[in-house]
CSV table of C-alpha atoms in Angstrom, one decimal:
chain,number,residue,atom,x,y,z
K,354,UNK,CA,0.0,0.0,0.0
K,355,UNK,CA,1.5,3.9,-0.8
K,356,UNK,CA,1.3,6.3,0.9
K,357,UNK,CA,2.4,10.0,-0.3
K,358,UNK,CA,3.7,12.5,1.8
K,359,UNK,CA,3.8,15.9,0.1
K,360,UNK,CA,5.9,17.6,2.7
K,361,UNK,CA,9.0,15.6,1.5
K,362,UNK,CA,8.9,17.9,-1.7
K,363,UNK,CA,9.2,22.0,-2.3
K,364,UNK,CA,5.5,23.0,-3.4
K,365,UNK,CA,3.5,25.8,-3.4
K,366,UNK,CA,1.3,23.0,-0.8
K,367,UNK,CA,4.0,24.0,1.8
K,368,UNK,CA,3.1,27.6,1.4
K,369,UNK,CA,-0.6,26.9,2.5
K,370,UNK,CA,0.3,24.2,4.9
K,371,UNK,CA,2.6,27.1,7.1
K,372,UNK,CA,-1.0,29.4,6.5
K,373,UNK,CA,-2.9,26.6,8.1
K,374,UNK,CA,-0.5,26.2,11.1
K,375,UNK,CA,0.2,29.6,11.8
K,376,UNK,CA,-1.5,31.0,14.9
K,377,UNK,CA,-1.6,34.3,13.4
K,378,UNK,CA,-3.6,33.5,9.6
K,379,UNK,CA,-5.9,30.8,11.9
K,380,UNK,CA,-7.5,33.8,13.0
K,381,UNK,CA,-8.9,34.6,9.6
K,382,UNK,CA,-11.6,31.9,9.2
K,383,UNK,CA,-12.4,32.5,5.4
K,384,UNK,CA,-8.6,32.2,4.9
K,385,UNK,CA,-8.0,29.0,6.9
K,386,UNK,CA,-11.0,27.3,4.4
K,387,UNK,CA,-9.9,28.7,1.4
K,388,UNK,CA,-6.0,27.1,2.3
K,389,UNK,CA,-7.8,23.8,2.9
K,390,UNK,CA,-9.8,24.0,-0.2
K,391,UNK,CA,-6.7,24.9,-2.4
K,392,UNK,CA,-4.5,22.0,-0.7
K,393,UNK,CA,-7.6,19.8,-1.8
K,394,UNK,CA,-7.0,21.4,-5.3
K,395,UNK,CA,-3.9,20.7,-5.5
K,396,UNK,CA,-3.9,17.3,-4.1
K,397,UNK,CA,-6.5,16.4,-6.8
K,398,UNK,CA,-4.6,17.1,-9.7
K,399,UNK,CA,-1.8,15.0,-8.7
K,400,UNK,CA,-4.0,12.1,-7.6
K,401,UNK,CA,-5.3,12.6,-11.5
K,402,UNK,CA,-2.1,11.9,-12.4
K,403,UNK,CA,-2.4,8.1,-11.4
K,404,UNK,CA,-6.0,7.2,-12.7
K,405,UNK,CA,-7.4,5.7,-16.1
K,406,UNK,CA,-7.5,7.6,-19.1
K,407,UNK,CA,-8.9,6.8,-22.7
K,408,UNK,CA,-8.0,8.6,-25.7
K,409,UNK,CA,-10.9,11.2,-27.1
K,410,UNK,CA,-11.3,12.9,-30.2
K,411,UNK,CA,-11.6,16.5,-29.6
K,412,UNK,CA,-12.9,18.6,-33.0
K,413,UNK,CA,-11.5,22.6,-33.0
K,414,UNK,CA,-12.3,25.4,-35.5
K,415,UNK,CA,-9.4,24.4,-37.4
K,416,UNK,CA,-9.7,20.5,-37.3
K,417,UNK,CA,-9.4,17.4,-34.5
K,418,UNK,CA,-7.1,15.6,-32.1
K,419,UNK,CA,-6.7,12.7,-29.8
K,420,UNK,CA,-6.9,13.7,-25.9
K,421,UNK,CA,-6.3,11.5,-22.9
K,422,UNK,CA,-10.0,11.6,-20.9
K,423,UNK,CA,-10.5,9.7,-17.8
K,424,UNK,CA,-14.1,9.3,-17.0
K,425,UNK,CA,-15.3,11.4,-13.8
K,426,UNK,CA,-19.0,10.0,-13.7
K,427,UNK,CA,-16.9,6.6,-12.3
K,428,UNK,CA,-15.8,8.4,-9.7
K,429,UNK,CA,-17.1,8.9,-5.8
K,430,UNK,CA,-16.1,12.0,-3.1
K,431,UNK,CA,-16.4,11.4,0.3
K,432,UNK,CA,-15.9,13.2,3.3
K,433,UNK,CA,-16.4,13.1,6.9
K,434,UNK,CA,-18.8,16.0,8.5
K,435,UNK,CA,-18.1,18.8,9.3
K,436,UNK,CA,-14.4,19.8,8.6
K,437,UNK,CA,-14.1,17.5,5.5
K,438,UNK,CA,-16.1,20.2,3.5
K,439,UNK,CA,-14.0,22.9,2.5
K,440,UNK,CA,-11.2,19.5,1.5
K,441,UNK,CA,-14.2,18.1,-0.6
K,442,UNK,CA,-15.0,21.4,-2.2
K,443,UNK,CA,-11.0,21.6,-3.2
K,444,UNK,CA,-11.7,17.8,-4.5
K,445,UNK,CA,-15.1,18.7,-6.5
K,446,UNK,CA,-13.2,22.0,-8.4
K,447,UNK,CA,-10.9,19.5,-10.0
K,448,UNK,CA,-13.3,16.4,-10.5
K,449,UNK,CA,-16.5,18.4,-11.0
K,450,UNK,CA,-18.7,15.4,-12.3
K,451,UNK,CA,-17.7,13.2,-9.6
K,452,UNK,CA,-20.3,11.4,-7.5
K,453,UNK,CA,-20.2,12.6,-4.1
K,454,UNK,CA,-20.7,11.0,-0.7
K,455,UNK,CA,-20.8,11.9,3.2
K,456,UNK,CA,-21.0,10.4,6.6
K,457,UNK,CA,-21.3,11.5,9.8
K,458,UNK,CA,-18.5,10.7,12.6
K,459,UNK,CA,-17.6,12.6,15.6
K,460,UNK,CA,-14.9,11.6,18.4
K,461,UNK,CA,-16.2,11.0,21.7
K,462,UNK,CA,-14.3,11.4,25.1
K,463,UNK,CA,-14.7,8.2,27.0
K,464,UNK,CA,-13.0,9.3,30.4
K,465,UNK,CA,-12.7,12.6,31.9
K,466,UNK,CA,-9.0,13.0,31.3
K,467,UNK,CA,-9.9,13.3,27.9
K,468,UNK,CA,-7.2,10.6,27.0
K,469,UNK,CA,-9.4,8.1,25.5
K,470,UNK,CA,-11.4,8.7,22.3
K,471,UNK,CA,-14.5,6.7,21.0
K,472,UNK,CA,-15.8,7.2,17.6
K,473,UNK,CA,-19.7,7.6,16.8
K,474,UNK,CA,-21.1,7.7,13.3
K,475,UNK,CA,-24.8,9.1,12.5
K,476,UNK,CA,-25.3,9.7,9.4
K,477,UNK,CA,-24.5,8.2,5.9
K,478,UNK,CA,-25.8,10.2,2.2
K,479,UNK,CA,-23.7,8.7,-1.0
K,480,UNK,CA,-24.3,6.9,-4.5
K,481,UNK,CA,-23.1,3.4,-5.4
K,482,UNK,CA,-19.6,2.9,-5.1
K,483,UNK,CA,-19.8,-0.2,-6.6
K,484,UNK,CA,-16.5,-0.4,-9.4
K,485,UNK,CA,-16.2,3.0,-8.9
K,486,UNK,CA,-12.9,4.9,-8.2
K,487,UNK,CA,-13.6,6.1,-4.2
K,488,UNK,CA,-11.7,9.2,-2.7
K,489,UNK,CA,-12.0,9.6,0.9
K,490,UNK,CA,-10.9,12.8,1.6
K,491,UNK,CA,-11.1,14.8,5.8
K,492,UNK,CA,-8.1,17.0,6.4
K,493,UNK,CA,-6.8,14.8,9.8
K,494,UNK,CA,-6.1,12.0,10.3
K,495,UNK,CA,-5.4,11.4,13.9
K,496,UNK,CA,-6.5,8.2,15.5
K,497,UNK,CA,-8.0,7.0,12.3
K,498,UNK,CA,-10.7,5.8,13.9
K,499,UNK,CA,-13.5,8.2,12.1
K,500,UNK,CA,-11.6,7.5,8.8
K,501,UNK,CA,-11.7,3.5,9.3
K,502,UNK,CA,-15.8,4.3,10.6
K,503,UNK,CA,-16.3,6.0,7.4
K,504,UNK,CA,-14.5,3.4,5.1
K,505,UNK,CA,-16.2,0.5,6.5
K,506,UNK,CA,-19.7,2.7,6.1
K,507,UNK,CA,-19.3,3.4,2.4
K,508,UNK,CA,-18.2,-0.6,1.5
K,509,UNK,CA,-21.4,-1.0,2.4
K,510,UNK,CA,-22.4,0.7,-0.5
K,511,UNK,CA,-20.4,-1.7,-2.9
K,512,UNK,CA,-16.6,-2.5,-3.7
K,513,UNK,CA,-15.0,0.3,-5.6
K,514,UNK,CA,-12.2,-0.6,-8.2
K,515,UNK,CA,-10.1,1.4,-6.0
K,516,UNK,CA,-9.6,3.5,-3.2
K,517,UNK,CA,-7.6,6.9,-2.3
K,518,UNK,CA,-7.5,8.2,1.3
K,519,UNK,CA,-6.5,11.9,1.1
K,520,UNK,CA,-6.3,14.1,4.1
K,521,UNK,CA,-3.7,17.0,4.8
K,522,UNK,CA,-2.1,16.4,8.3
K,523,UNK,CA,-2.0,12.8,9.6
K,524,UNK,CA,-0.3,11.4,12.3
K,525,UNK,CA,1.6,7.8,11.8
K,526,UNK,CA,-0.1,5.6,14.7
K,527,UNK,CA,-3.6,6.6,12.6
K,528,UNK,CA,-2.0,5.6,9.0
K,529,UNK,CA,-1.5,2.1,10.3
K,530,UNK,CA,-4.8,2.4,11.8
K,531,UNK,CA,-6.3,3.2,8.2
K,532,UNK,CA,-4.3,0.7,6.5
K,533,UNK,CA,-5.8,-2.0,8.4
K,534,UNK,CA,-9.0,-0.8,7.1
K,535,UNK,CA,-8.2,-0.7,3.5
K,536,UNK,CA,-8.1,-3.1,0.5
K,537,UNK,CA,-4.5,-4.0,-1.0
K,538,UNK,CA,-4.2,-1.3,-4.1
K,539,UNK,CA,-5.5,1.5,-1.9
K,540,UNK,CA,-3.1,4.7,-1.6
K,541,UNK,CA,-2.9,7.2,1.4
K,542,UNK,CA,-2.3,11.2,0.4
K,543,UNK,CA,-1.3,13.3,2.9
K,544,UNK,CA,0.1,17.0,2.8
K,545,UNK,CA,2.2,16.4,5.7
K,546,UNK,CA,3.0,13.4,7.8
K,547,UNK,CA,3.7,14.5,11.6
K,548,UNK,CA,5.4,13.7,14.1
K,549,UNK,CA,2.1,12.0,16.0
K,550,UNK,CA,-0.3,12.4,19.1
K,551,UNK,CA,-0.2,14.4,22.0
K,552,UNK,CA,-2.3,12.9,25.1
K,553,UNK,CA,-5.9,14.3,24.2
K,554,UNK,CA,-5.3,12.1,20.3
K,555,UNK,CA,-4.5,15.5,18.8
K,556,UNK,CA,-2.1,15.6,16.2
K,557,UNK,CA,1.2,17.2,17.3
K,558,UNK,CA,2.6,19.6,15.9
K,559,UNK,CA,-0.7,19.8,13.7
K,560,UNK,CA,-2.7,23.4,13.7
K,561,UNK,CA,-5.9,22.4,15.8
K,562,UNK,CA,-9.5,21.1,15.4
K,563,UNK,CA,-9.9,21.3,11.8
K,564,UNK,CA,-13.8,22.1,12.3
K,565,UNK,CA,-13.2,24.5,15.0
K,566,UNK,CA,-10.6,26.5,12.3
K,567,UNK,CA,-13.2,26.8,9.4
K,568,UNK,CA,-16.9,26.9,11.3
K,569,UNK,CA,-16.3,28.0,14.9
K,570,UNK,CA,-15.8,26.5,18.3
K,571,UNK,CA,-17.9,23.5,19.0
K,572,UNK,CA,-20.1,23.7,22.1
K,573,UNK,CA,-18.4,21.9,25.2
K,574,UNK,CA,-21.4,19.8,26.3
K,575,UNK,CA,-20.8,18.1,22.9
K,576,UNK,CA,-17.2,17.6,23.1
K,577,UNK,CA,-18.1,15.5,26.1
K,578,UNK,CA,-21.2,14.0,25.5
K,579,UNK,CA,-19.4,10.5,26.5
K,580,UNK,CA,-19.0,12.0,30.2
K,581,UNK,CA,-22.6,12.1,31.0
């Protein structure tokens, strides 16, 4: 299984990432979503590079050619509510006739330290993904346990030909996580790779709660629903 860590290469990705860390720009929520939506962009177009094209005859004013096309309608977006959305917007500019699926998966405190995480899922919305190509795309991946919720959600909605997890900060203990989850052929995208967790399953030196950045602070009675 591959898995791609942009940070080990000069990129105009770099220059968003240090936007996305930075104390300073997080205060600027319109900016932090627009650098998660171009890093989704970007990451797109290099995923392109790797899928299935067929030549198409395209006819100009002044005659035709033969273009490599790779079919979008065979393709499925994913994310995981509610800070996977600006990614998936970045995603759906580049692959704008994909299919596009979501699910519903939270972290839950399960003691009072805050040092144990359980993950809940509510909510599942996507087309077939039988055969299709499947992107999986929320920005960070921490304990992996809302990514591996979400992949084993949508095989329920068929086997796809093949799968791509994308996210832009991930620590390593959830990769292996993830990769237990996936089918041999799958590939893991990430932005950056860090260093891990700290003791609350926060990804260290990461920039935050991803949701938090882009929609506002969650209230605390649902960070802790699991203490009642």
């Amino acid at each position: 299984m591959q898995v791609i860590n942009f940070s080990e290469q000069n990129s105009v990705m770099n220059m968003y990432m240090a936007e996305l860390r930075d104390k300073k720009y997080q205060q600027n929520r319109m900016l932090f979503r627009s650098n998660v939506r171009r890093i989704g962009q970007l990451m797109a177009y290099e995923l392109s590079k790797t899928l299935d094209y067929k030549p198409k005859t395209v006819v100009t004013p002044l005659g035709s050619l033969d273009i490599p096309m790779m079919k979008e309608e065979d393709m499925v977006i994913a994310t995981v509510l509610r800070a996977g959305l600006p990614f998936h917007e970045g995603f759906l500019d580049v692959f704008d006739k994909a299919d596009n699926g979501f699910v519903s998966a939270f972290r839950m405190y399960i003691n009072r330290e805050h040092t144990e995480v359980g993950i809940h899922t509510e909510y599942m919305a996507t087309q077939s993904v039988k055969n299709k190509t499947l992107l999986i795309v929320d920005p960070m991946l921490a304990t992996g346990g809302s990514l591996a919720a979400a992949i084993e959600s949508l095989l329920a909605a068929g086997k796809p030909k093949k799968i791509h997890v994308c996210c832009i900060i991930a620590a390593p203990e959830g990769i292996e996580v993830v990769k237990k989850s996936l089918p041999e052929g799958s590939t893991i995208w990430c932005a950056s790779i860090d260093q891990g967790m700290n003791e609350q399953k926060y990804i260290v030196p990461g920039f935050g709660d991803c949701g938090d950045l882009c929609y506002g602070e969650k209230l605390q009675s649902f960070r802790k629903i699991a203490d009642k």
